[in-house]
PDB file of C-alpha atoms in Angstrom:
ATOM      1  CA  TRP A  17       0.089  -3.188  18.703  1.00 89.00           C
ATOM      2  CA  GLN A  18      -2.676  -5.167  17.006  1.00 93.00           C
ATOM      3  CA  TYR A  19      -2.860  -6.917  13.671  1.00 96.00           C
ATOM      4  CA  VAL A  20      -4.868  -4.966  11.101  1.00 95.00           C
ATOM      5  CA  SER A  21      -7.240  -6.924   8.908  1.00 97.00           C
ATOM      6  CA  SER A  22      -5.992  -7.640   5.400  1.00 97.00           C
ATOM      7  CA  GLY A  23      -9.601  -7.572   4.238  1.00 96.00           C
ATOM      8  CA  ILE A  24     -10.069 -11.211   5.264  1.00 97.00           C
ATOM      9  CA  ASP A  25     -11.787 -11.719   8.605  1.00 97.00           C
ATOM     10  CA  THR A  26     -14.413 -13.765  10.380  1.00 97.00           C
ATOM     11  CA  THR A  27     -15.928 -14.121  13.848  1.00 97.00           C
ATOM     12  CA  VAL A  28     -15.704 -16.658  16.638  1.00 97.00           C
ATOM     13  CA  SER A  29     -18.590 -19.145  16.853  1.00 97.00           C
ATOM     14  CA  GLY A  30     -19.394 -19.911  20.477  1.00 95.00           C
ATOM     15  CA  ASP A  31     -17.259 -19.061  23.490  1.00 96.00           C
ATOM     16  CA  GLN A  32     -13.651 -20.267  23.281  1.00 96.00           C
ATOM     17  CA  ALA A  33     -12.029 -20.895  26.673  1.00 96.00           C
ATOM     18  CA  ALA A  34      -8.453 -20.489  27.878  1.00 97.00           C
ATOM     19  CA  GLY A  35      -6.175 -23.235  26.558  1.00 97.00           C
ATOM     20  CA  GLU A  36      -8.227 -23.813  23.414  1.00 97.00           C
ATOM     21  CA  THR A  37      -6.276 -24.334  20.173  1.00 97.00           C
ATOM     22  CA  THR A  38      -9.156 -25.227  17.847  1.00 97.00           C
ATOM     23  CA  ILE A  39     -11.195 -22.077  17.328  1.00 97.00           C
ATOM     24  CA  GLU A  40     -14.645 -22.490  15.854  1.00 97.00           C
ATOM     25  CA  VAL A  41     -15.395 -19.667  13.428  1.00 97.00           C
ATOM     26  CA  ALA A  42     -18.253 -18.507  11.237  1.00 97.00           C
ATOM     27  CA  ASP A  43     -16.255 -18.773   7.998  1.00 96.00           C
ATOM     28  CA  THR A  44     -12.783 -20.041   7.036  1.00 97.00           C
ATOM     29  CA  THR A  45     -12.739 -18.558   3.525  1.00 97.00           C
ATOM     30  CA  GLY A  46      -9.402 -16.883   2.753  1.00 97.00           C
ATOM     31  CA  PHE A  47      -7.563 -18.378   5.741  1.00 98.00           C
ATOM     32  CA  SER A  48      -4.661 -20.783   5.164  1.00 97.00           C
ATOM     33  CA  GLU A  49      -2.057 -22.688   7.120  1.00 97.00           C
ATOM     34  CA  GLY A  50       0.785 -20.372   8.098  1.00 97.00           C
ATOM     35  CA  ASP A  51      -1.308 -17.196   8.153  1.00 98.00           C
ATOM     36  CA  HIS A  52      -0.822 -14.798  11.054  1.00 98.00           C
ATOM     37  CA  ILE A  53      -4.142 -14.031  12.731  1.00 98.00           C
ATOM     38  CA  GLY A  54      -5.447 -11.899  15.579  1.00 98.00           C
ATOM     39  CA  ILE A  55      -8.298 -13.065  17.838  1.00 98.00           C
ATOM     40  CA  THR A  56     -10.060 -10.490  20.006  1.00 97.00           C
ATOM     41  CA  LEU A  57     -10.184 -11.589  23.650  1.00 97.00           C
ATOM     42  CA  ASP A  58     -12.631 -10.794  26.456  1.00 96.00           C
ATOM     43  CA  ASP A  59     -10.506  -7.907  27.781  1.00 96.00           C
ATOM     44  CA  GLY A  60     -10.205  -6.240  24.361  1.00 95.00           C
ATOM     45  CA  SER A  61      -6.640  -7.388  23.762  1.00 97.00           C
ATOM     46  CA  GLN A  62      -5.707  -9.378  20.693  1.00 97.00           C
ATOM     47  CA  HIS A  63      -4.304 -12.907  20.791  1.00 98.00           C
ATOM     48  CA  GLN A  64      -1.748 -13.057  17.986  1.00 98.00           C
ATOM     49  CA  THR A  65      -0.863 -16.485  16.657  1.00 98.00           C
ATOM     50  CA  THR A  66      -0.360 -18.573  13.518  1.00 98.00           C
ATOM     51  CA  ILE A  67      -2.728 -21.026  11.840  1.00 98.00           C
ATOM     52  CA  SER A  68      -1.429 -24.608  11.849  1.00 98.00           C
ATOM     53  CA  ALA A  69      -4.463 -26.116  10.090  1.00 98.00           C
ATOM     54  CA  VAL A  70      -7.822 -25.140   8.622  1.00 98.00           C
ATOM     55  CA  ASN A  71     -10.908 -27.280   9.020  1.00 96.00           C
ATOM     56  CA  ALA A  72     -12.819 -25.925   6.052  1.00 95.00           C
ATOM     57  CA  GLY A  73     -15.941 -24.019   7.005  1.00 93.00           C
ATOM     58  CA  VAL A  74     -15.653 -25.049  10.650  1.00 96.00           C
ATOM     59  CA  SER A  75     -12.562 -24.020  12.595  1.00 97.00           C
ATOM     60  CA  LEU A  76      -8.994 -22.743  12.667  1.00 98.00           C
ATOM     61  CA  VAL A  77      -6.297 -24.684  14.518  1.00 98.00           C
ATOM     62  CA  ILE A  78      -3.753 -22.302  16.067  1.00 98.00           C
ATOM     63  CA  ASP A  79      -0.177 -22.712  17.302  1.00 98.00           C
ATOM     64  CA  ASP A  80      -0.665 -20.799  20.557  1.00 97.00           C
ATOM     65  CA  PRO A  81      -3.620 -21.573  22.859  1.00 97.00           C
ATOM     66  CA  ILE A  82      -5.961 -18.915  24.219  1.00 97.00           C
ATOM     67  CA  PRO A  83      -4.004 -17.472  27.204  1.00 97.00           C
ATOM     68  CA  THR A  84      -4.692 -18.477  30.787  1.00 96.00           C
ATOM     69  CA  GLY A  85      -7.388 -16.310  32.372  1.00 96.00           C
ATOM     70  CA  ARG A  86      -8.706 -15.107  29.018  1.00 97.00           C
ATOM     71  CA  SER A  87     -11.393 -16.263  26.582  1.00 97.00           C
ATOM     72  CA  ALA A  88     -12.753 -15.390  23.155  1.00 97.00           C
ATOM     73  CA  ALA A  89     -16.474 -14.723  23.241  1.00 96.00           C
ATOM     74  CA  ASP A  90     -19.017 -15.649  20.603  1.00 97.00           C
ATOM     75  CA  ASN A  91     -19.079 -13.287  17.602  1.00 97.00           C
ATOM     76  CA  THR A  92     -15.785 -11.542  18.391  1.00 96.00           C
ATOM     77  CA  ALA A  93     -13.414 -10.683  15.563  1.00 97.00           C
ATOM     78  CA  VAL A  94     -10.750 -12.906  13.995  1.00 98.00           C
ATOM     79  CA  VAL A  95      -8.583 -11.101  11.429  1.00 98.00           C
ATOM     80  CA  LYS A  96      -5.954 -12.272   8.986  1.00 98.00           C
ATOM     81  CA  ALA A  97      -2.957  -9.970   9.326  1.00 98.00           C
ATOM     82  CA  VAL A  98      -1.479  -8.005   6.438  1.00 96.00           C
ATOM     83  CA  ALA A  99       1.558  -9.875   5.090  1.00 94.00           C
ATOM     84  CA  LEU A 100       4.262  -7.720   3.478  1.00 95.00           C
ATOM     85  CA  THR A 101       7.565  -8.645   1.836  1.00 95.00           C
ATOM     86  CA  GLY A 102       9.453  -5.347   1.982  1.00 92.00           C
ATOM     87  CA  ASN A 103      13.216  -5.180   2.483  1.00 91.00           C
ATOM     88  CA  ASP A 104      15.759  -2.891   4.102  1.00 90.00           C
ATOM     89  CA  ASP A 105      17.018  -1.600   0.735  1.00 89.00           C
ATOM     90  CA  ILE A 106      13.800   0.242  -0.158  1.00 92.00           C
ATOM     91  CA  GLN A 107      12.227   2.773   2.180  1.00 92.00           C
ATOM     92  CA  VAL A 108       8.458   2.869   2.631  1.00 96.00           C
ATOM     93  CA  SER A 109       6.708   5.829   1.020  1.00 96.00           C
ATOM     94  CA  VAL A 110       3.526   6.946   2.846  1.00 97.00           C
ATOM     95  CA  VAL A 111       0.888   9.580   2.047  1.00 97.00           C
ATOM     96  CA  THR A 112      -2.542  10.519   3.381  1.00 97.00           C
ATOM     97  CA  LEU A 113      -5.492  10.862   1.024  1.00 96.00           C
ATOM     98  CA  PRO A 114      -7.981  13.209   2.754  1.00 94.00           C
ATOM     99  CA  SER A 115     -10.662  12.819   0.065  1.00 93.00           C
ATOM    100  CA  HIS A 116     -11.113   9.150   0.988  1.00 96.00           C
ATOM    101  CA  ASN A 117      -9.799   9.163   4.569  1.00 96.00           C
ATOM    102  CA  TRP A 118      -7.032   6.760   3.532  1.00 98.00           C
ATOM    103  CA  VAL A 119      -3.405   6.233   4.372  1.00 98.00           C
ATOM    104  CA  VAL A 120      -1.616   4.893   1.281  1.00 98.00           C
ATOM    105  CA  PHE A 121       1.823   3.316   1.389  1.00 98.00           C
ATOM    106  CA  THR A 122       4.155   1.453  -0.928  1.00 98.00           C
ATOM    107  CA  ASN A 123       7.327  -0.504  -0.170  1.00 97.00           C
ATOM    108  CA  GLY A 124       8.538  -1.213  -3.693  1.00 96.00           C
ATOM    109  CA  THR A 125       8.032  -4.968  -3.411  1.00 97.00           C
ATOM    110  CA  ASP A 126       4.296  -5.383  -2.699  1.00 97.00           C
ATOM    111  CA  PRO A 127       1.361  -3.770  -4.517  1.00 98.00           C
ATOM    112  CA  PRO A 128       0.568  -0.396  -2.881  1.00 98.00           C
ATOM    113  CA  LYS A 129      -1.814  -0.654   0.072  1.00 98.00           C
ATOM    114  CA  ARG A 130      -4.513   1.581   1.475  1.00 98.00           C
ATOM    115  CA  TYR A 131      -5.646   1.679   5.124  1.00 98.00           C
ATOM    116  CA  ASN A 132      -9.047   3.201   5.918  1.00 97.00           C
ATOM    117  CA  GLY A 133      -9.155   2.687   9.682  1.00 94.00           C
ATOM    118  CA  THR A 134     -10.764  -0.730   9.340  1.00 94.00           C
ATOM    119  CA  ASP A 135      -8.715  -2.843   6.959  1.00 96.00           C
ATOM    120  CA  CYS A 136      -5.557  -2.642   4.879  1.00 97.00           C
ATOM    121  CA  ILE A 137      -5.896  -3.890   1.300  1.00 97.00           C
ATOM    122  CA  THR A 138      -4.239  -3.377  -2.066  1.00 98.00           C
ATOM    123  CA  VAL A 139      -5.317  -0.121  -3.720  1.00 98.00           C
ATOM    124  CA  PRO A 140      -8.265  -1.193  -5.908  1.00 97.00           C
ATOM    125  CA  ASN A 141      -8.103  -1.540  -9.701  1.00 97.00           C
ATOM    126  CA  LEU A 142      -4.366  -0.995 -10.098  1.00 97.00           C
ATOM    127  CA  PRO A 143      -2.964  -1.428 -13.642  1.00 96.00           C
ATOM    128  CA  ASN A 144      -2.148  -4.902 -14.954  1.00 95.00           C
ATOM    129  CA  GLY A 145      -4.768  -6.525 -12.781  1.00 95.00           C
ATOM    130  CA  GLY A 146      -2.950  -5.460  -9.621  1.00 95.00           C
ATOM    131  CA  ASP A 147       0.451  -6.808 -10.759  1.00 97.00           C
ATOM    132  CA  PHE A 148       1.876  -3.425  -9.891  1.00 98.00           C
ATOM    133  CA  LYS A 149       4.581  -2.075  -7.577  1.00 98.00           C
ATOM    134  CA  ALA A 150       6.002   1.392  -6.955  1.00 98.00           C
ATOM    135  CA  ARG A 151       8.829   3.111  -5.073  1.00 97.00           C
ATOM    136  CA  VAL A 152       7.106   6.464  -4.494  1.00 97.00           C
ATOM    137  CA  ALA A 153       3.568   7.475  -3.437  1.00 98.00           C
ATOM    138  CA  LEU A 154       2.292  11.057  -3.656  1.00 96.00           C
ATOM    139  CA  VAL A 155      -0.936  13.050  -3.525  1.00 97.00           C
ATOM    140  CA  PHE A 156      -1.004  16.189  -5.672  1.00 96.00           C
ATOM    141  CA  GLU A 157      -3.890  18.238  -7.131  1.00 95.00           C
ATOM    142  CA  ASN A 158      -6.363  15.533  -6.027  1.00 95.00           C
ATOM    143  CA  TYR A 159      -4.509  12.767  -7.876  1.00 97.00           C
ATOM    144  CA  LEU A 160      -3.017   9.691  -6.242  1.00 98.00           C
ATOM    145  CA  ILE A 161       0.350   9.276  -7.937  1.00 98.00           C
ATOM    146  CA  PHE A 162       2.886   6.444  -7.999  1.00 98.00           C
ATOM    147  CA  MET A 163       6.400   6.785  -9.384  1.00 98.00           C
ATOM    148  CA  ASN A 164       9.157   4.353 -10.381  1.00 98.00           C
ATOM    149  CA  THR A 165       6.803   1.479 -11.068  1.00 98.00           C
ATOM    150  CA  ILE A 166       6.922  -2.186 -11.994  1.00 98.00           C
ATOM    151  CA  GLU A 167       3.893  -3.073 -14.087  1.00 98.00           C
ATOM    152  CA  GLY A 168       3.211  -6.650 -15.152  1.00 97.00           C
ATOM    153  CA  GLY A 169       6.805  -7.496 -14.297  1.00 97.00           C
ATOM    154  CA  GLN A 170       8.205  -4.698 -16.496  1.00 97.00           C
ATOM    155  CA  ALA A 171      10.236  -2.006 -14.718  1.00 98.00           C
ATOM    156  CA  HIS A 172       9.468   1.647 -15.463  1.00 98.00           C
ATOM    157  CA  PRO A 173      11.892   3.534 -13.183  1.00 98.00           C
ATOM    158  CA  GLN A 174      11.199   6.901 -14.861  1.00 98.00           C
ATOM    159  CA  ARG A 175       7.386   6.576 -14.816  1.00 98.00           C
ATOM    160  CA  VAL A 176       4.895   8.893 -13.096  1.00 98.00           C
ATOM    161  CA  ARG A 177       1.463   7.199 -13.007  1.00 98.00           C
ATOM    162  CA  ARG A 178      -1.688   8.981 -11.834  1.00 98.00           C
ATOM    163  CA  SER A 179      -5.251   7.961 -10.977  1.00 97.00           C
ATOM    164  CA  ASP A 180      -8.312   9.724 -12.312  1.00 96.00           C
ATOM    165  CA  THR A 181      -9.017  13.084 -10.675  1.00 95.00           C
ATOM    166  CA  GLY A 182     -10.327  12.503  -7.171  1.00 94.00           C
ATOM    167  CA  ASP A 183     -10.745   8.754  -7.720  1.00 97.00           C
ATOM    168  CA  PRO A 184      -7.846   6.616  -6.486  1.00 97.00           C
ATOM    169  CA  THR A 185      -9.728   3.479  -7.562  1.00 97.00           C
ATOM    170  CA  ASN A 186      -9.733   4.446 -11.272  1.00 98.00           C
ATOM    171  CA  TRP A 187      -6.438   3.918 -13.117  1.00 97.00           C
ATOM    172  CA  SER A 188      -7.751   3.418 -16.647  1.00 96.00           C
ATOM    173  CA  THR A 189     -10.257   6.117 -17.653  1.00 96.00           C
ATOM    174  CA  GLY A 190     -10.905   9.832 -17.223  1.00 94.00           C
ATOM    175  CA  ASN A 191      -7.680  11.716 -16.469  1.00 94.00           C
ATOM    176  CA  ALA A 192      -5.832   8.563 -15.389  1.00 96.00           C
ATOM    177  CA  GLY A 193      -2.580   7.947 -17.217  1.00 96.00           C
ATOM    178  CA  PHE A 194       1.187   8.153 -16.971  1.00 97.00           C
ATOM    179  CA  ASP A 195       4.229  10.123 -18.086  1.00 97.00           C
ATOM    180  CA  ASP A 196       7.672   8.636 -18.684  1.00 97.00           C
ATOM    181  CA  LEU A 197      10.473  11.101 -17.906  1.00 97.00           C
ATOM    182  CA  LEU A 198      13.016   9.795 -20.409  1.00 95.00           C
ATOM    183  CA  ASP A 199      15.184  12.871 -20.952  1.00 91.00           C
ATOM    184  CA  THR A 200      17.656  11.200 -18.592  1.00 92.00           C
ATOM    185  CA  GLU A 201      18.054   7.546 -17.663  1.00 93.00           C
ATOM    186  CA  ASP A 202      18.398   7.922 -13.879  1.00 95.00           C
ATOM    187  CA  PHE A 203      15.699   6.440 -11.647  1.00 97.00           C
ATOM    188  CA  ILE A 204      13.088   8.349  -9.644  1.00 97.00           C
ATOM    189  CA  LEU A 205      13.712   7.811  -5.920  1.00 96.00           C
ATOM    190  CA  ALA A 206      11.532  10.381  -4.138  1.00 96.00           C
ATOM    191  CA  ALA A 207       9.043  13.199  -4.674  1.00 97.00           C
ATOM    192  CA  VAL A 208       7.613  15.865  -2.364  1.00 95.00           C
ATOM    193  CA  PRO A 209       5.330  18.883  -2.860  1.00 94.00           C
ATOM    194  CA  LEU A 210       7.010  22.275  -2.573  1.00 95.00           C
ATOM    195  CA  GLY A 211       4.548  25.139  -2.734  1.00 92.00           C
ATOM    196  CA  THR A 212       2.623  24.853  -6.004  1.00 95.00           C
ATOM    197  CA  VAL A 213       4.929  22.255  -7.587  1.00 97.00           C
ATOM    198  CA  VAL A 214       6.274  18.795  -6.880  1.00 98.00           C
ATOM    199  CA  ILE A 215      10.006  18.243  -6.724  1.00 98.00           C
ATOM    200  CA  ILE A 216      11.027  14.872  -8.158  1.00 98.00           C
ATOM    201  CA  TYR A 217      14.365  13.621  -6.867  1.00 97.00           C
ATOM    202  CA  ARG A 218      16.292  11.182  -9.031  1.00 97.00           C
ATOM    203  CA  GLU A 219      19.686   9.533  -8.837  1.00 96.00           C
ATOM    204  CA  ARG A 220      21.516  12.274 -10.779  1.00 96.00           C
ATOM    205  CA  SER A 221      18.957  15.017 -11.407  1.00 97.00           C
ATOM    206  CA  ILE A 222      16.049  16.922  -9.882  1.00 97.00           C
ATOM    207  CA  ASN A 223      12.846  17.760 -11.786  1.00 97.00           C
ATOM    208  CA  ARG A 224       9.933  20.124 -11.210  1.00 97.00           C
ATOM    209  CA  MET A 225       6.402  18.837 -11.800  1.00 98.00           C
ATOM    210  CA  THR A 226       3.767  21.532 -12.429  1.00 97.00           C
ATOM    211  CA  PHE A 227       0.019  21.057 -12.762  1.00 96.00           C
ATOM    212  CA  VAL A 228      -1.356  22.194 -16.136  1.00 96.00           C
ATOM    213  CA  GLY A 229      -4.739  20.474 -16.222  1.00 90.00           C
ATOM    214  CA  THR A 230      -5.607  20.813 -19.907  1.00 90.00           C
ATOM    215  CA  SER A 231      -7.007  18.116 -22.172  1.00 84.00           C
ATOM    216  CA  GLU A 232      -3.618  17.843 -23.891  1.00 87.00           C
ATOM    217  CA  ARG A 233      -1.395  17.872 -20.807  1.00 92.00           C
ATOM    218  CA  THR A 234      -2.035  17.130 -17.145  1.00 95.00           C
ATOM    219  CA  PHE A 235       1.451  17.882 -15.774  1.00 97.00           C
ATOM    220  CA  PHE A 236       4.495  19.687 -17.117  1.00 97.00           C
ATOM    221  CA  TYR A 237       8.017  18.589 -16.181  1.00 97.00           C
ATOM    222  CA  ASP A 238      11.244  20.524 -16.393  1.00 96.00           C
ATOM    223  CA  THR A 239      14.742  19.817 -15.137  1.00 95.00           C
ATOM    224  CA  ALA A 240      15.860  22.018 -12.267  1.00 94.00           C
ATOM    225  CA  ILE A 241      19.260  20.464 -11.492  1.00 95.00           C
ATOM    226  CA  THR A 242      21.502  18.044 -13.355  1.00 94.00           C
ATOM    227  CA  GLY A 243      24.494  16.142 -12.020  1.00 94.00           C
ATOM    228  CA  GLU A 244      23.105  16.003  -8.489  1.00 94.00           C
ATOM    229  CA  GLY A 245      20.517  13.680  -6.995  1.00 94.00           C
ATOM    230  CA  VAL A 246      19.685  11.526  -3.987  1.00 93.00           C
ATOM    231  CA  ILE A 247      20.400   7.985  -2.865  1.00 89.00           C
ATOM    232  CA  SER A 248      17.183   7.374  -0.925  1.00 84.00           C
ATOM    233  CA  LEU A 249      13.890   8.855   0.243  1.00 83.00           C
ATOM    234  CA  ASP A 250      15.326  10.157   3.520  1.00 83.00           C
ATOM    235  CA  SER A 251      18.405  11.731   1.900  1.00 85.00           C
ATOM    236  CA  ILE A 252      16.375  14.685   0.575  1.00 86.00           C
TER     237      ILE A 252
END
C-alpha cells in the first residue's frame, strides 16, 4: 500500500540519506504539522511518516527517519496523504466514471472525492462552495449523482442531486440540479442501476428512477414498494 496524493505534493531537494529526519523539499506549501506523508525511496518503496514540524519553504521534519539502507534521491516525490473522517456507521459508496477515467467515492462525512490515478481530491465545484456531503454516489445516463446530501450544514436525506450532462465538475448550470423525493419522509440509503432504471432504496420504501431527458423533467420517480426498505448499502 502507498499513500495517494491529496493534491498537495512536492519533491525532495538534494539526496536525503538513511537516518535523516529533516527532509529538504522544493516547496512546503500545504504541508502542516501532523500531516501523514509518503516519501519515495531509492528502491521505489514509500516511506510513510508524520510531519512533526515545517520549516517554511525549506524542509519538513518527520517523526520517523529514512530507513537504514535506503535513501531519498533528489527530485523524488513527497505526497501529503488523503485524510478522511469516515465512521463505521456509514458505508462507503463507490462508482466509476468512465467519461473522465475517475473513481468517485463518498463516505457521508467528508466531501465526495475523485481519484484519477494520480491524486485524490474533492470533486470540483460542489454546491455550497464544497461544503457538501452525501451518502450515495451513482453514475446514470452520463450524470454523476449524489443522494441523501448535507449541503451547507443542512440535511437533505430525500435529495437526488445531479451534475450537468457529462460534466461532473459542473453542479450549477446546464442540466445540473436536484429533486427532493418528499412523498415519504424516509431517508435514501442506497441506489443501483437495474436495466434501464435506477432503483432507489430507502428506509421504508423503494422507488424507481427513470430517465426522461426533456427540458421540463430530467428524471421521473415512482414508488415501487411501500412498507419495506433497507438498513444499509450492503443489505440490498
